[in-house]
Structure formats: C-alpha cells, structure tokens
Amino acid sequence: EEKMKGLYECPEYYSLIFGKRDFKLECKFIAKAIKKYSRAKTVLDLACGTGPHMTELANMDFVVSGLDLSNGMLAKVETHPNIKNLYCEDMSDFKVPDKFDVCICMINSLEILNTNLQLVSHFNSVSGCLNNGGLYIIELDHPSLAFSNPLPGEKPKVYRKQITRRGVKIDITFKRERFDFGTNLEYNRLIADINDHGKRVRMIDSSPVRRLTVSDIDNFVRVSGNFEIVALLGNFDFKTSLNSKNAKRMIIILRRTK
C-alpha cells in the first residue's frame, strides 16, 4: 500500500533525500567565517530540519541550538552535549529566550518565505536574537538559477534521478513548472517515490519558493536597519566570488550593527 505524505512529514526520508550534501565541508566554511569575522561560540540554526549542520558544528565545539516549524524534524536531531535547545517556531516571526553569536540558514531555506512582509519580519526576528556584532550566514541558490526556469508558454522542465541509501530506493522527479517574473516566485513540484524494504511511500511538495537576488538582500538589510553585508560569495569558500563562472551558490554573511 502506498501512502501519500508531504515532504516535511517524513523526516527519516527527508534526510535520505538531502543527505548527500557535504555537511562537514559546509560547517568547516561556517567555522572559518566565524573565525574571520567574530569570535563566536553560540550558534542558532534556523530551519534546522533534522540538524545535520548542528551535529557537525557541535563536533567542532560550538554550542548549538536549532529552530524549525516541524516537531517531527526536531525529534530527529541527534543528541549531543553541545546541542542545547530546540525551538518549534516559524522562522518568519519568532522570539527565543536566548541570545546567540551567530545564526545560520542553510539549504535555501530562506526561499520558503514568499512575501516582503515575511522577510522583513524574519530579519527583525534574527536581529532580536543576535548579540551585538553577531553574524547571520545564509546559503541560497545562485540567482542565475532563475534563468533555468521555463519561459511563459514553454513546457515544464523535468529532472529525474534515482538514489539508494541504507537499502531504501528513492525515485525522484523534480519539475520546474513556471516562474513569475513579477514576484520572483518559482513554482516547482517534487515527487519522491520511496521503496523502504517493501513499504511504499510517495512524498510530494509543490510549495513555491522565492528566488532572491543581491538587490533583494540589500533592500531587506536596509529596511531592517540592523545589519551590514560583510561578504557575498559564490560557494562555501572564500575564493569563489558571486560573479565567478564557477559560482554555484549565493553565500551571504551579515553582521548585526545595532
């Protein structure tokens, strides 16, 4: 029997789908950025999911907490002496009882905030939980990715891949359906057909994401009045500029100024 689930309803399969990323490498970069721009020890991972970045940072002796809207995701975060608190909150508008030296938001998670109101509220919330001089490190898709979307009138672009991890077979279909150039909203559909040793599950996600540009980030920083941009990079290293032909991501490092 096949069961239908949302992408975030099955944290164990979510981790398998996205688990191929090199979280250790990404966290080494985060640690270098922290050393370069501050002397931080406490980190809050926003939209932390099952906490892969939290675990790696905790192993590096950072004191880490996580925030996510899904209790199911938070329940899968590994136990570690350096992982302190888990907050079930909406990152578009949150308040936590603690202050942090650094916030991070990885895996394009900021793109799920679709409206200006949500994003302004988000940056105000982040400012509210950071210590003075604290850093906010964001990873997004490179802005050029928006141009890989089908133009009006074109057929959707479809990508397929198969993965097998821990004996679980996953067939993934990702469809870029359309892009709204007025709102920068990208409408995609992800279907993951999972065969978990005979147990079949279909996970579907069709949530729109907002493609953010450097100008967008700059505008939200200006509106918040609490941050400055200290670095814009094209990958998880300090050698790849955002304008480089090798740029694959948009890594933004902000500092809280007041």
Coordinates of C-alpha atoms in Angstrom, one line a residue:
E1 CA 0.0 0.0 0.0
E2 CA 1.4 3.4 -1.0
K3 CA 0.9 6.3 1.4
M4 CA 0.9 9.9 0.4
K5 CA 3.0 12.3 2.5
G6 CA 4.2 15.8 2.5
L7 CA 8.0 16.4 2.1
Y8 CA 8.3 17.5 5.7
E9 CA 6.1 14.8 7.2
C10 CA 8.8 12.1 6.9
P11 CA 12.0 13.4 8.4
E12 CA 13.7 10.0 8.0
Y13 CA 13.2 10.1 4.2
Y14 CA 13.9 13.8 4.0
S15 CA 17.3 13.1 5.5
L16 CA 18.0 10.4 2.9
I17 CA 17.0 12.7 0.0
F18 CA 19.1 15.6 1.1
G19 CA 21.8 13.6 2.9
K20 CA 24.3 13.6 0.0
R21 CA 25.5 17.2 0.8
D22 CA 28.9 17.6 2.3
F23 CA 27.7 19.0 5.7
K24 CA 31.2 18.7 7.2
L25 CA 32.7 20.8 4.4
E26 CA 29.9 23.4 4.8
C27 CA 30.4 23.6 8.5
K28 CA 34.2 24.0 8.1
F29 CA 33.4 27.0 6.0
I30 CA 31.0 28.3 8.6
A31 CA 33.7 27.9 11.3
K32 CA 36.2 29.8 9.1
A33 CA 33.7 32.6 8.5
I34 CA 33.1 32.8 12.3
K35 CA 36.8 33.0 12.9
K36 CA 37.3 35.6 10.2
Y37 CA 34.6 38.0 11.3
S38 CA 34.0 37.3 15.0
R39 CA 34.9 35.1 18.0
A40 CA 31.6 33.4 18.4
K41 CA 30.7 30.2 20.3
T42 CA 26.9 30.0 20.2
V43 CA 25.0 29.3 17.0
L44 CA 21.3 29.1 16.2
D45 CA 20.4 27.1 13.1
L46 CA 17.2 28.4 11.5
A47 CA 15.0 25.9 9.6
C48 CA 17.4 23.3 11.0
G49 CA 15.4 20.3 9.9
T50 CA 16.9 17.1 11.3
G51 CA 20.0 19.0 12.3
P52 CA 22.9 17.8 10.1
H53 CA 24.7 21.2 10.4
M54 CA 24.0 21.3 14.1
T55 CA 25.8 18.0 14.7
E56 CA 28.8 19.0 12.7
L57 CA 29.1 22.4 14.4
A58 CA 28.6 20.7 17.8
N59 CA 31.5 18.3 17.0
M60 CA 33.6 21.5 16.4
D61 CA 32.8 22.6 20.0
F62 CA 30.3 25.3 19.1
V63 CA 27.3 25.4 21.4
V64 CA 24.3 25.0 19.0
S65 CA 20.6 25.4 19.2
G66 CA 18.0 24.8 16.4
L67 CA 14.7 26.3 15.3
D68 CA 12.2 24.6 13.0
L69 CA 8.5 24.6 12.3
S70 CA 8.3 20.8 12.4
N71 CA 8.3 18.9 15.6
G72 CA 8.8 15.8 13.6
M73 CA 12.1 17.2 12.2
L74 CA 13.3 18.4 15.6
A75 CA 12.6 14.9 17.1
K76 CA 15.3 13.5 14.7
V77 CA 18.0 15.9 15.8
E78 CA 20.9 13.9 17.3
T79 CA 21.6 14.1 21.0
H80 CA 24.9 15.8 21.6
P81 CA 26.3 17.6 24.7
N82 CA 26.9 20.8 22.7
I83 CA 23.3 20.8 21.3
K84 CA 21.4 22.8 23.8
N85 CA 17.9 23.9 22.8
L86 CA 15.3 23.1 20.1
Y87 CA 12.6 25.6 19.4
C88 CA 9.5 24.8 17.4
E89 CA 8.9 28.2 15.8
D90 CA 8.0 29.8 12.5
M91 CA 11.2 31.5 11.3
S92 CA 9.2 34.3 9.6
D93 CA 8.4 35.6 13.1
F94 CA 9.9 34.2 16.2
K95 CA 11.2 35.1 19.6
V96 CA 13.5 32.8 21.6
P97 CA 14.7 33.3 25.2
D98 CA 18.4 33.2 24.4
K99 CA 20.9 35.4 22.6
F100 CA 23.3 34.0 20.1
D101 CA 26.6 35.0 18.5
V102 CA 25.7 33.5 15.1
C103 CA 22.6 32.5 13.2
I104 CA 22.7 30.3 10.1
C105 CA 20.1 29.5 7.5
M106 CA 21.2 26.7 5.1
I107 CA 19.8 24.6 2.2
N108 CA 18.0 27.6 0.5
S109 CA 15.5 27.6 3.5
L110 CA 15.1 31.4 3.3
E111 CA 13.4 31.0 -0.1
I112 CA 10.3 29.5 1.5
L113 CA 9.4 33.0 2.8
N114 CA 7.5 34.3 -0.2
T115 CA 6.4 37.8 0.8
N116 CA 8.2 41.0 1.6
L117 CA 6.3 41.1 4.9
Q118 CA 7.6 37.7 5.9
L119 CA 11.2 38.5 5.0
V120 CA 11.2 41.9 6.9
S121 CA 9.7 40.2 9.9
H122 CA 12.3 37.4 9.6
F123 CA 15.3 39.8 9.6
N124 CA 13.8 41.6 12.5
S125 CA 13.5 38.3 14.4
V126 CA 17.0 37.3 13.6
S127 CA 18.3 40.7 14.8
G128 CA 16.4 40.3 18.0
C129 CA 18.1 37.0 18.9
L130 CA 21.7 38.0 17.9
N131 CA 24.2 39.6 20.2
N132 CA 25.7 42.9 19.1
G133 CA 28.2 42.2 16.3
G134 CA 26.6 38.8 15.7
L135 CA 26.7 37.2 12.3
Y136 CA 24.0 35.8 10.1
I137 CA 25.2 33.3 7.5
I138 CA 22.7 32.5 4.7
E139 CA 23.0 30.0 1.9
L140 CA 20.8 30.4 -1.2
D141 CA 20.8 29.1 -4.8
H142 CA 22.8 31.3 -7.1
P143 CA 20.5 34.0 -8.6
S144 CA 21.3 32.7 -12.1
L145 CA 19.3 29.6 -11.4
A146 CA 16.1 31.6 -12.0
F147 CA 17.0 31.7 -15.7
S148 CA 16.9 27.9 -15.9
N149 CA 13.1 28.0 -15.4
P150 CA 10.8 27.6 -18.4
L151 CA 9.7 30.8 -20.0
P152 CA 6.0 31.6 -20.4
G153 CA 4.5 29.2 -22.9
E154 CA 7.3 26.7 -22.6
K155 CA 6.8 23.2 -21.3
P156 CA 7.9 22.4 -17.7
K157 CA 11.5 21.2 -17.3
V158 CA 11.7 17.8 -15.7
Y159 CA 14.7 16.2 -13.9
R160 CA 14.8 12.7 -12.7
K161 CA 17.3 10.7 -10.6
Q162 CA 17.4 7.5 -8.5
I163 CA 19.2 7.1 -5.2
T164 CA 19.6 4.1 -2.9
R165 CA 20.7 4.7 0.7
R166 CA 20.5 2.3 3.6
G167 CA 18.6 -0.2 1.4
V168 CA 15.9 2.4 0.7
K169 CA 15.3 3.1 -3.0
I170 CA 14.1 6.6 -3.9
D171 CA 12.9 7.7 -7.4
I172 CA 12.8 11.5 -7.6
T173 CA 11.0 13.6 -10.1
F174 CA 11.6 17.3 -10.0
K175 CA 9.6 19.5 -12.3
R176 CA 10.2 23.3 -12.8
E177 CA 6.7 24.4 -13.8
R178 CA 6.8 28.1 -14.1
F179 CA 8.5 31.3 -12.8
D180 CA 6.6 34.5 -12.0
F181 CA 8.9 37.4 -13.0
G182 CA 6.7 39.9 -11.1
T183 CA 7.1 38.2 -7.7
N184 CA 10.2 36.1 -8.3
L185 CA 8.2 33.1 -7.2
E186 CA 9.3 29.7 -8.7
Y187 CA 6.6 27.0 -8.9
N188 CA 8.1 23.5 -8.7
R189 CA 6.8 20.0 -8.0
L190 CA 8.9 17.4 -6.3
I191 CA 7.7 13.8 -6.2
A192 CA 9.7 11.1 -4.3
D193 CA 8.6 7.5 -4.7
I194 CA 10.1 5.5 -1.9
N195 CA 10.5 1.8 -1.6
D196 CA 11.6 1.1 2.0
H197 CA 12.2 -2.6 2.0
G198 CA 8.7 -3.2 0.6
K199 CA 7.0 -0.3 2.3
R200 CA 6.0 2.3 -0.3
V201 CA 5.6 6.0 0.3
R202 CA 5.1 8.9 -2.1
M203 CA 6.2 12.3 -0.9
I204 CA 5.0 15.4 -2.7
D205 CA 6.0 19.0 -2.3
S206 CA 4.7 21.8 -4.5
S207 CA 5.4 24.8 -2.3
P208 CA 6.6 27.9 -4.2
V209 CA 10.0 29.4 -3.5
R210 CA 11.1 32.9 -3.9
R211 CA 14.4 33.5 -5.8
L212 CA 16.3 36.2 -4.0
T213 CA 18.8 38.5 -5.7
V214 CA 21.7 40.5 -4.2
S215 CA 19.4 43.6 -4.6
D216 CA 16.7 41.9 -2.6
I217 CA 19.0 41.1 0.2
D218 CA 20.5 44.6 0.2
N219 CA 16.9 46.1 0.4
F220 CA 15.9 43.9 3.3
V221 CA 19.1 44.7 5.1
R222 CA 18.4 48.4 4.6
V223 CA 14.8 48.1 5.7
S224 CA 15.8 46.3 8.9
G225 CA 18.4 48.9 9.7
N226 CA 20.2 46.4 11.9
F227 CA 22.7 44.6 9.6
E228 CA 25.6 45.2 7.2
I229 CA 26.7 42.9 4.4
V230 CA 30.3 41.8 5.1
A231 CA 30.6 39.1 2.4
L232 CA 28.9 37.8 -0.8
L233 CA 30.4 34.6 -2.1
G234 CA 29.6 32.1 -4.8
N235 CA 30.3 28.9 -2.8
F236 CA 31.4 27.5 0.5
D237 CA 34.8 29.1 0.2
F238 CA 36.4 32.5 0.2
K239 CA 38.0 32.1 -3.2
T240 CA 34.8 31.9 -5.3
S241 CA 33.2 35.3 -5.9
L242 CA 29.5 35.6 -6.6
N243 CA 30.2 36.7 -10.1
S244 CA 32.6 33.9 -10.9
K245 CA 31.7 31.5 -13.6
N246 CA 32.3 28.7 -11.0
A247 CA 29.8 30.2 -8.6
K248 CA 27.1 27.6 -7.6
R249 CA 25.5 29.3 -4.6
M250 CA 25.0 32.7 -3.1
I251 CA 26.5 32.8 0.4
I252 CA 25.7 35.9 2.3
I253 CA 27.4 36.9 5.6
L254 CA 25.7 39.7 7.5
R255 CA 26.7 41.4 10.8
R256 CA 24.3 42.9 13.3
T257 CA 25.4 46.5 13.7
K258 CA 22.9 47.6 16.4

